[in-house]
Amino acid sequence: MEPFEYRREATVERILEAARAARSERGDARNAASQFIAGGTNMTDYMALGVARPHLVVDINALQEGFGCIDGDQHRLRLGALVRMSQAEDHPLIRRDYPVIAQTLMSAASRQIRNMASLGGNVLQRTRCEYFREVSWPCNKRRPGSGCAAVEGINRQHAVLGTSDHCIAAYPGDFAQALIALAATVETVGGPSGARTIPFAELHRLPDDTPHLETSLAPGELITFLNVPAGPWTRRSCYVKVRDRDSYQFALTSAAVALHLEGDIVREARIALGGVATVPWRAREAEAALQGRKLTETLAATAAAAAFTGACPRKHNAFKVPIGRETLVRALLEAQRMEVST
Ligand SMILES: Cc1cc2nc3c(=O)[nH]c(=O)nc-3n(C[C@H](O)[C@H](O)[C@H](O)COP(=O)(O)OP(=O)(O)OC[C@H]3O[C@@H](n4cnc5c(N)ncnc54)[C@H](O)[C@@H]3O)c2cc1C
Ligand code: SF4
């Protein structure tokens, strides 16, 4: 790990100012001059590997009081960026009204990690692509223009949706699938024009020919809250995650589903796929295939096929297409079977 300066600041203004000052003093295109740290479970990992090399690490945990709370009413759920994953997964309102959120959190990492890890840090976690994590390999995401070792390498874990010739790394997180399926929004401060709110669907960028640009956040922009609108689909929602090992493992394929049913007729379906795409992936083709129809296993399979129409499998990850389809079918049928009180 390279030497770096660590600062813990107590107010939003001082945190943003510290990040701004580091940028103007020592900004360089390849490595962010400053990085925020919350739980540190992702940042310290990548710093130890030499993948992230910030000059300044700004600890944001002193903002816990302002951004560590969970609120909800009949219109929405509001999650502070410093809420710990375990805090959210244990919350009775989330378990009852947004089960898909609780399930994505509970299926991630280990309880010890989830006690440390924040929701803001979770959505910004970086890919687990082994070539990205090992600095001796060419990797366009880590070193723009150096090439992509995964395209012709071992790509079993990699994405089949949203890929480009420049990067096929899968987005690794689970929670983000719930957020994108439920059309969440992200509140930030410290952007070019101050505070703003953006759709969660606009937070992560497709790799295209600039895979090193992973999000639409400006350098030094801080996530403060995640908002999830309530809807008639949020209670009937679930997450199915398929992985090599049943705990402490990232998804090979996953599906987050939220359904508004009248009888067996689908009034609205919200679907996201994980493990198979370069960014949190809203499966709108699958949603359209279900709209207004009676949900049966056959219809679920049709929707799942639609979700993977644009898939671009590589040498070792073609298995993700049939397993991804099955994962979605399972999630849809599980959501249909849920006992939901009104
Ligand atoms: C062994 C292991 C297994 C795991 N398995 C899973 C899994 O199955 N599923 C899953 O989803 N995750 C998994 N994770 C990832 C884990 O969930 C993340 O490391 C964690 O959620 C990151 O949160 P953090 O608060 O520790 O982030 P940090 O490490 O503190 O930060 C991560 C990134 O977010 C930035 N950041 C943090 N907070 C903010 C903010 N408020 N505004 C702007 N930028 C911010 C930081 O600068 C950094 O770039 C695993 C991790 C490990 C180590
Ligand atoms: S898939 Fe992306 S992250 Fe992995 S080596 Fe290629 S460019 Fe790097």
Coordinates of C-alpha atoms in Angstrom, one line a residue, residues 10-342:
A10 CA -16.9 16.5 11.2
T11 CA -19.0 18.5 8.8
V12 CA -20.1 18.1 5.2
E13 CA -18.5 21.5 4.3
R14 CA -15.1 20.4 5.7
I15 CA -15.3 17.0 4.0
L16 CA -16.1 18.6 0.6
E17 CA -13.4 21.2 1.1
A18 CA -10.8 18.6 2.0
A19 CA -11.6 16.6 -1.2
R20 CA -11.6 19.8 -3.3
A21 CA -8.2 20.9 -1.9
A22 CA -6.6 17.5 -2.6
R23 CA -7.9 17.7 -6.2
S24 CA -6.5 21.1 -6.9
E25 CA -3.2 20.3 -5.3
R26 CA -2.5 16.8 -6.6
G27 CA -5.2 15.7 -9.0
D28 CA -4.2 13.1 -11.6
A29 CA -6.3 11.5 -14.2
R30 CA -5.5 7.9 -13.4
N31 CA -6.1 7.9 -9.6
A32 CA -8.6 10.0 -7.7
A33 CA -6.5 12.4 -5.6
S34 CA -8.9 11.9 -2.7
Q35 CA -11.4 9.2 -1.8
F36 CA -14.1 9.1 0.9
I37 CA -14.1 6.2 3.2
A38 CA -17.1 4.9 5.1
G39 CA -17.0 1.3 6.2
G40 CA -13.7 0.9 4.4
T41 CA -14.5 -2.8 3.4
N42 CA -14.0 -2.0 -0.3
M43 CA -11.6 0.9 -0.2
T44 CA -9.0 -0.7 2.0
D45 CA -9.1 -3.9 -0.1
Y46 CA -8.3 -2.0 -3.3
M47 CA -5.7 0.2 -1.6
A48 CA -3.9 -2.9 -0.3
L49 CA -4.0 -4.4 -3.8
G50 CA -2.5 -1.1 -5.3
V51 CA -5.6 -0.7 -7.5
A52 CA -6.7 2.5 -5.6
R53 CA -4.0 4.9 -4.7
P54 CA -5.5 8.1 -3.3
H55 CA -3.2 10.7 -1.8
L56 CA -5.9 11.6 0.7
V57 CA -8.5 9.5 2.4
V58 CA -11.4 11.5 3.9
D59 CA -13.3 9.6 6.6
I60 CA -17.0 10.5 6.5
N61 CA -18.2 8.5 9.5
A62 CA -18.6 11.6 11.7
L63 CA -21.7 12.4 9.6
Q64 CA -23.4 9.4 11.1
E65 CA -26.0 11.4 12.9
G66 CA -27.2 13.2 9.8
F67 CA -26.8 10.4 7.2
G68 CA -27.1 7.2 9.4
C69 CA -30.9 7.1 9.7
I70 CA -33.8 5.2 8.1
D71 CA -37.1 6.9 7.6
G72 CA -40.3 5.9 5.8
D73 CA -43.9 6.8 5.3
Q74 CA -46.6 5.7 2.9
H75 CA -44.8 7.5 0.0
R76 CA -41.2 6.4 0.3
L77 CA -38.3 4.9 2.1
R78 CA -35.4 7.2 2.9
L79 CA -32.0 5.6 3.6
G80 CA -29.0 7.6 4.8
A81 CA -25.8 6.8 2.9
L82 CA -24.1 5.9 6.2
V83 CA -26.7 3.4 7.3
R84 CA -24.9 0.1 7.8
M85 CA -26.1 -2.8 5.7
S86 CA -27.0 -4.9 8.8
Q87 CA -28.9 -1.9 10.3
A88 CA -31.1 -1.8 7.1
E89 CA -31.6 -5.5 6.8
D90 CA -32.8 -5.7 10.4
H91 CA -35.2 -2.8 10.1
P92 CA -38.9 -3.9 10.5
L93 CA -40.3 -1.5 8.0
I94 CA -37.8 -2.7 5.3
R95 CA -38.5 -6.3 6.1
R96 CA -42.2 -5.8 5.8
D97 CA -42.7 -3.3 3.1
Y98 CA -39.5 -3.7 1.0
P99 CA -38.5 -7.4 1.4
V100 CA -36.4 -7.3 -1.8
I101 CA -34.1 -4.7 -0.1
A102 CA -33.7 -6.7 3.0
Q103 CA -33.0 -9.9 1.0
T104 CA -30.3 -8.2 -1.3
L105 CA -28.5 -7.0 1.8
M106 CA -28.8 -10.3 3.7
S107 CA -27.4 -12.3 0.8
A108 CA -24.2 -10.1 0.6
A109 CA -20.8 -10.8 2.1
S110 CA -20.9 -11.8 5.8
R111 CA -22.7 -10.3 8.8
Q112 CA -19.4 -9.0 10.1
I113 CA -18.8 -7.1 6.9
R114 CA -22.4 -5.9 6.8
N115 CA -22.0 -4.4 10.3
M116 CA -19.2 -2.2 8.9
A117 CA -20.3 -1.6 5.3
S118 CA -22.4 1.4 4.5
L119 CA -25.2 1.7 1.9
G120 CA -23.4 4.5 0.1
G121 CA -20.2 2.5 -0.1
N122 CA -22.1 -0.6 -1.1
V123 CA -23.6 0.9 -4.3
L124 CA -20.1 2.3 -5.2
Q125 CA -18.2 -0.9 -4.7
R126 CA -15.9 -1.8 -7.6
T127 CA -15.8 -4.9 -9.7
R128 CA -14.3 -8.2 -8.6
C129 CA -12.7 -8.8 -12.1
E130 CA -9.5 -10.6 -11.2
Y131 CA -7.6 -8.8 -13.9
F132 CA -8.7 -5.5 -12.4
R133 CA -7.6 -6.6 -8.9
E134 CA -4.1 -7.8 -10.0
V135 CA -2.1 -4.8 -11.2
S136 CA 0.3 -6.7 -13.5
W137 CA -2.5 -7.4 -16.0
P138 CA -3.7 -5.0 -18.8
C139 CA -7.0 -3.5 -17.7
N140 CA -8.8 -0.6 -19.4
K141 CA -10.7 0.2 -16.2
R142 CA -7.6 0.4 -14.0
R143 CA -5.2 1.8 -16.7
P144 CA -7.1 3.4 -19.6
G145 CA -5.9 2.2 -23.0
S146 CA -3.9 -0.8 -21.7
G147 CA -6.4 -3.4 -23.1
C148 CA -8.7 -5.9 -21.5
A149 CA -7.2 -9.2 -20.3
A150 CA -10.6 -10.7 -19.6
V151 CA -12.0 -10.6 -23.1
E152 CA -9.7 -13.4 -24.3
G153 CA -8.9 -14.6 -20.7
I154 CA -10.7 -16.5 -18.0
N155 CA -14.1 -14.8 -18.1
R156 CA -16.4 -17.2 -16.2
Q157 CA -17.4 -14.5 -13.7
H158 CA -17.9 -11.7 -16.3
A159 CA -20.9 -10.0 -17.7
V160 CA -23.0 -10.9 -20.7
L161 CA -25.2 -7.8 -20.8
G162 CA -24.0 -4.2 -21.3
T163 CA -20.5 -5.2 -22.2
S164 CA -18.2 -3.5 -24.7
D165 CA -15.0 -4.7 -26.4
H166 CA -13.2 -2.5 -23.9
C167 CA -14.6 -4.1 -20.7
I168 CA -16.8 -7.0 -19.7
A169 CA -16.5 -6.8 -15.9
A170 CA -19.7 -7.6 -14.0
Y171 CA -21.1 -5.2 -11.5
P172 CA -20.7 -7.2 -8.2
G173 CA -23.3 -5.8 -5.8
D174 CA -26.7 -7.1 -4.8
F175 CA -28.4 -4.1 -3.1
A176 CA -28.2 -2.0 -6.3
Q177 CA -30.5 -4.5 -8.1
A178 CA -33.3 -3.7 -5.6
L179 CA -32.7 0.0 -6.0
I180 CA -32.8 0.0 -9.7
A181 CA -35.8 -2.3 -9.8
L182 CA -37.7 0.0 -7.4
A183 CA -36.7 3.2 -9.4
A184 CA -34.8 4.7 -6.4
T185 CA -33.1 8.1 -6.5
V186 CA -29.8 9.3 -5.2
E187 CA -29.2 12.6 -3.3
T188 CA -25.7 14.1 -3.4
V189 CA -23.8 17.1 -2.4
G190 CA -20.6 18.6 -3.7
G191 CA -21.4 18.1 -7.4
P192 CA -20.6 20.8 -10.0
S193 CA -23.8 22.7 -9.3
G194 CA -24.2 21.8 -5.6
A195 CA -26.8 19.4 -4.2
R196 CA -28.7 17.3 -6.7
T197 CA -31.0 14.2 -7.0
I198 CA -30.5 11.7 -9.8
P199 CA -32.3 8.5 -10.7
F200 CA -30.4 5.5 -9.4
A201 CA -30.5 4.2 -13.0
E202 CA -28.2 7.1 -14.0
L203 CA -25.6 6.5 -11.3
H204 CA -23.6 3.7 -13.0
R205 CA -22.1 4.2 -16.5
L206 CA -21.9 1.5 -19.1
P207 CA -18.3 0.7 -19.9
D208 CA -18.4 1.6 -23.7
D209 CA -14.9 2.9 -24.5
T210 CA -14.3 4.6 -21.2
P211 CA -14.6 1.8 -18.6
H212 CA -12.5 3.8 -16.1
L213 CA -15.4 6.2 -15.7
E214 CA -17.7 4.0 -13.6
T215 CA -20.3 6.5 -12.3
S216 CA -21.8 9.8 -13.1
L217 CA -20.6 11.3 -9.9
A218 CA -18.2 14.2 -10.2
P219 CA -14.9 13.9 -8.3
G220 CA -15.5 14.7 -4.6
E221 CA -19.3 14.4 -4.9
L222 CA -20.8 12.8 -1.8
I223 CA -23.9 10.6 -1.7
T224 CA -26.1 11.6 1.2
F225 CA -29.4 9.7 0.8
L226 CA -31.1 6.9 -1.2
N227 CA -34.8 7.3 -1.7
V228 CA -37.1 4.5 -2.7
P229 CA -40.7 5.4 -3.8
A230 CA -43.4 3.1 -2.3
G231 CA -45.7 1.4 -4.7
P232 CA -48.2 -1.4 -4.8
W233 CA -45.3 -3.7 -5.9
T234 CA -42.9 -3.1 -3.1
R235 CA -44.4 -5.6 -0.6
R236 CA -44.6 -8.4 -3.1
S237 CA -40.9 -8.3 -3.9
C238 CA -38.0 -10.8 -3.5
Y239 CA -34.4 -11.5 -4.5
V240 CA -33.0 -14.8 -5.8
K241 CA -29.2 -15.1 -5.9
V242 CA -27.3 -18.0 -7.5
R243 CA -23.6 -18.4 -6.5
D244 CA -20.9 -21.0 -6.4
R245 CA -21.2 -21.2 -2.6
D246 CA -24.2 -20.4 -0.5
S247 CA -22.6 -17.7 1.7
Y248 CA -19.9 -15.1 1.5
Q249 CA -20.0 -15.1 -2.3
F250 CA -20.8 -12.8 -5.1
A251 CA -23.7 -13.5 -7.5
L252 CA -23.2 -15.6 -10.6
T253 CA -26.7 -14.6 -11.6
S254 CA -29.4 -12.9 -9.6
A255 CA -32.8 -11.4 -10.0
A256 CA -34.7 -8.7 -8.0
V257 CA -38.4 -8.7 -8.7
A258 CA -41.3 -6.6 -7.5
L259 CA -44.9 -7.3 -8.7
H260 CA -48.2 -5.6 -8.5
L261 CA -50.7 -8.4 -9.1
E262 CA -54.5 -8.4 -9.4
G263 CA -55.3 -12.0 -9.0
D264 CA -52.7 -13.6 -11.3
I265 CA -52.7 -10.7 -13.7
V266 CA -49.5 -8.6 -13.7
R267 CA -50.4 -4.9 -13.4
E268 CA -46.8 -3.8 -13.0
A269 CA -43.5 -5.7 -12.9
R270 CA -40.2 -4.3 -11.8
I271 CA -37.2 -6.5 -12.6
A272 CA -33.4 -6.2 -12.2
L273 CA -30.7 -8.6 -12.9
G274 CA -27.4 -9.0 -11.1
G275 CA -24.1 -10.9 -11.8
V276 CA -24.8 -10.9 -15.5
A277 CA -24.3 -7.2 -16.4
T278 CA -21.7 -4.5 -16.3
V279 CA -24.0 -2.2 -14.3
P280 CA -27.1 -2.7 -12.2
W281 CA -29.5 -3.9 -14.9
R282 CA -33.2 -3.1 -15.2
A283 CA -34.8 -5.7 -17.5
R284 CA -37.4 -3.6 -19.2
E285 CA -38.0 -6.1 -22.0
A286 CA -39.0 -8.7 -19.4
E287 CA -41.2 -6.3 -17.6
A288 CA -43.0 -5.5 -20.9
A289 CA -43.5 -9.2 -21.7
L290 CA -45.4 -9.6 -18.4
Q291 CA -47.5 -6.4 -18.4
G292 CA -51.3 -7.1 -18.4
R293 CA -50.9 -10.9 -18.7
K294 CA -51.7 -13.8 -16.4
L295 CA -48.5 -14.9 -14.7
T296 CA -47.7 -18.6 -15.4
E297 CA -44.5 -20.5 -15.5
T298 CA -44.6 -20.3 -19.3
L299 CA -45.0 -16.5 -19.3
A300 CA -42.2 -16.2 -16.8
A301 CA -40.0 -18.2 -19.1
T302 CA -41.0 -15.9 -22.1
A303 CA -40.1 -12.8 -20.0
A304 CA -36.8 -14.3 -18.9
A305 CA -35.9 -15.1 -22.5
A306 CA -36.7 -11.5 -23.4
A307 CA -34.4 -10.3 -20.6
F308 CA -31.4 -12.0 -22.3
T309 CA -32.1 -11.3 -25.9
G310 CA -29.2 -8.9 -26.2
A311 CA -26.7 -11.1 -24.3
C312 CA -23.1 -11.4 -25.6
P313 CA -21.5 -14.4 -23.9
R314 CA -17.8 -15.1 -24.1
K315 CA -15.8 -18.3 -24.0
H316 CA -16.4 -19.2 -20.3
N317 CA -19.6 -17.5 -19.3
A318 CA -22.2 -18.7 -21.7
F319 CA -23.7 -20.7 -18.9
K320 CA -24.9 -17.4 -17.3
V321 CA -27.6 -17.1 -20.0
P322 CA -29.6 -20.2 -19.2
I323 CA -29.0 -19.9 -15.4
G324 CA -29.8 -16.2 -15.5
R325 CA -33.1 -17.0 -17.2
E326 CA -33.9 -19.7 -14.6
T327 CA -33.0 -17.4 -11.8
L328 CA -35.6 -14.8 -13.1
V329 CA -38.3 -17.5 -13.6
R330 CA -37.7 -18.6 -10.0
A331 CA -37.9 -15.1 -8.6
L332 CA -41.1 -14.3 -10.5
L333 CA -42.8 -17.4 -9.3
E334 CA -41.6 -16.8 -5.7
A335 CA -42.9 -13.3 -5.8
Q336 CA -46.3 -14.5 -7.1
R337 CA -46.5 -17.1 -4.2
M338 CA -45.8 -14.5 -1.5
E339 CA -48.5 -13.9 1.2
V340 CA -48.9 -10.2 1.1
S341 CA -51.0 -8.3 3.7
T342 CA -52.6 -5.0 2.7

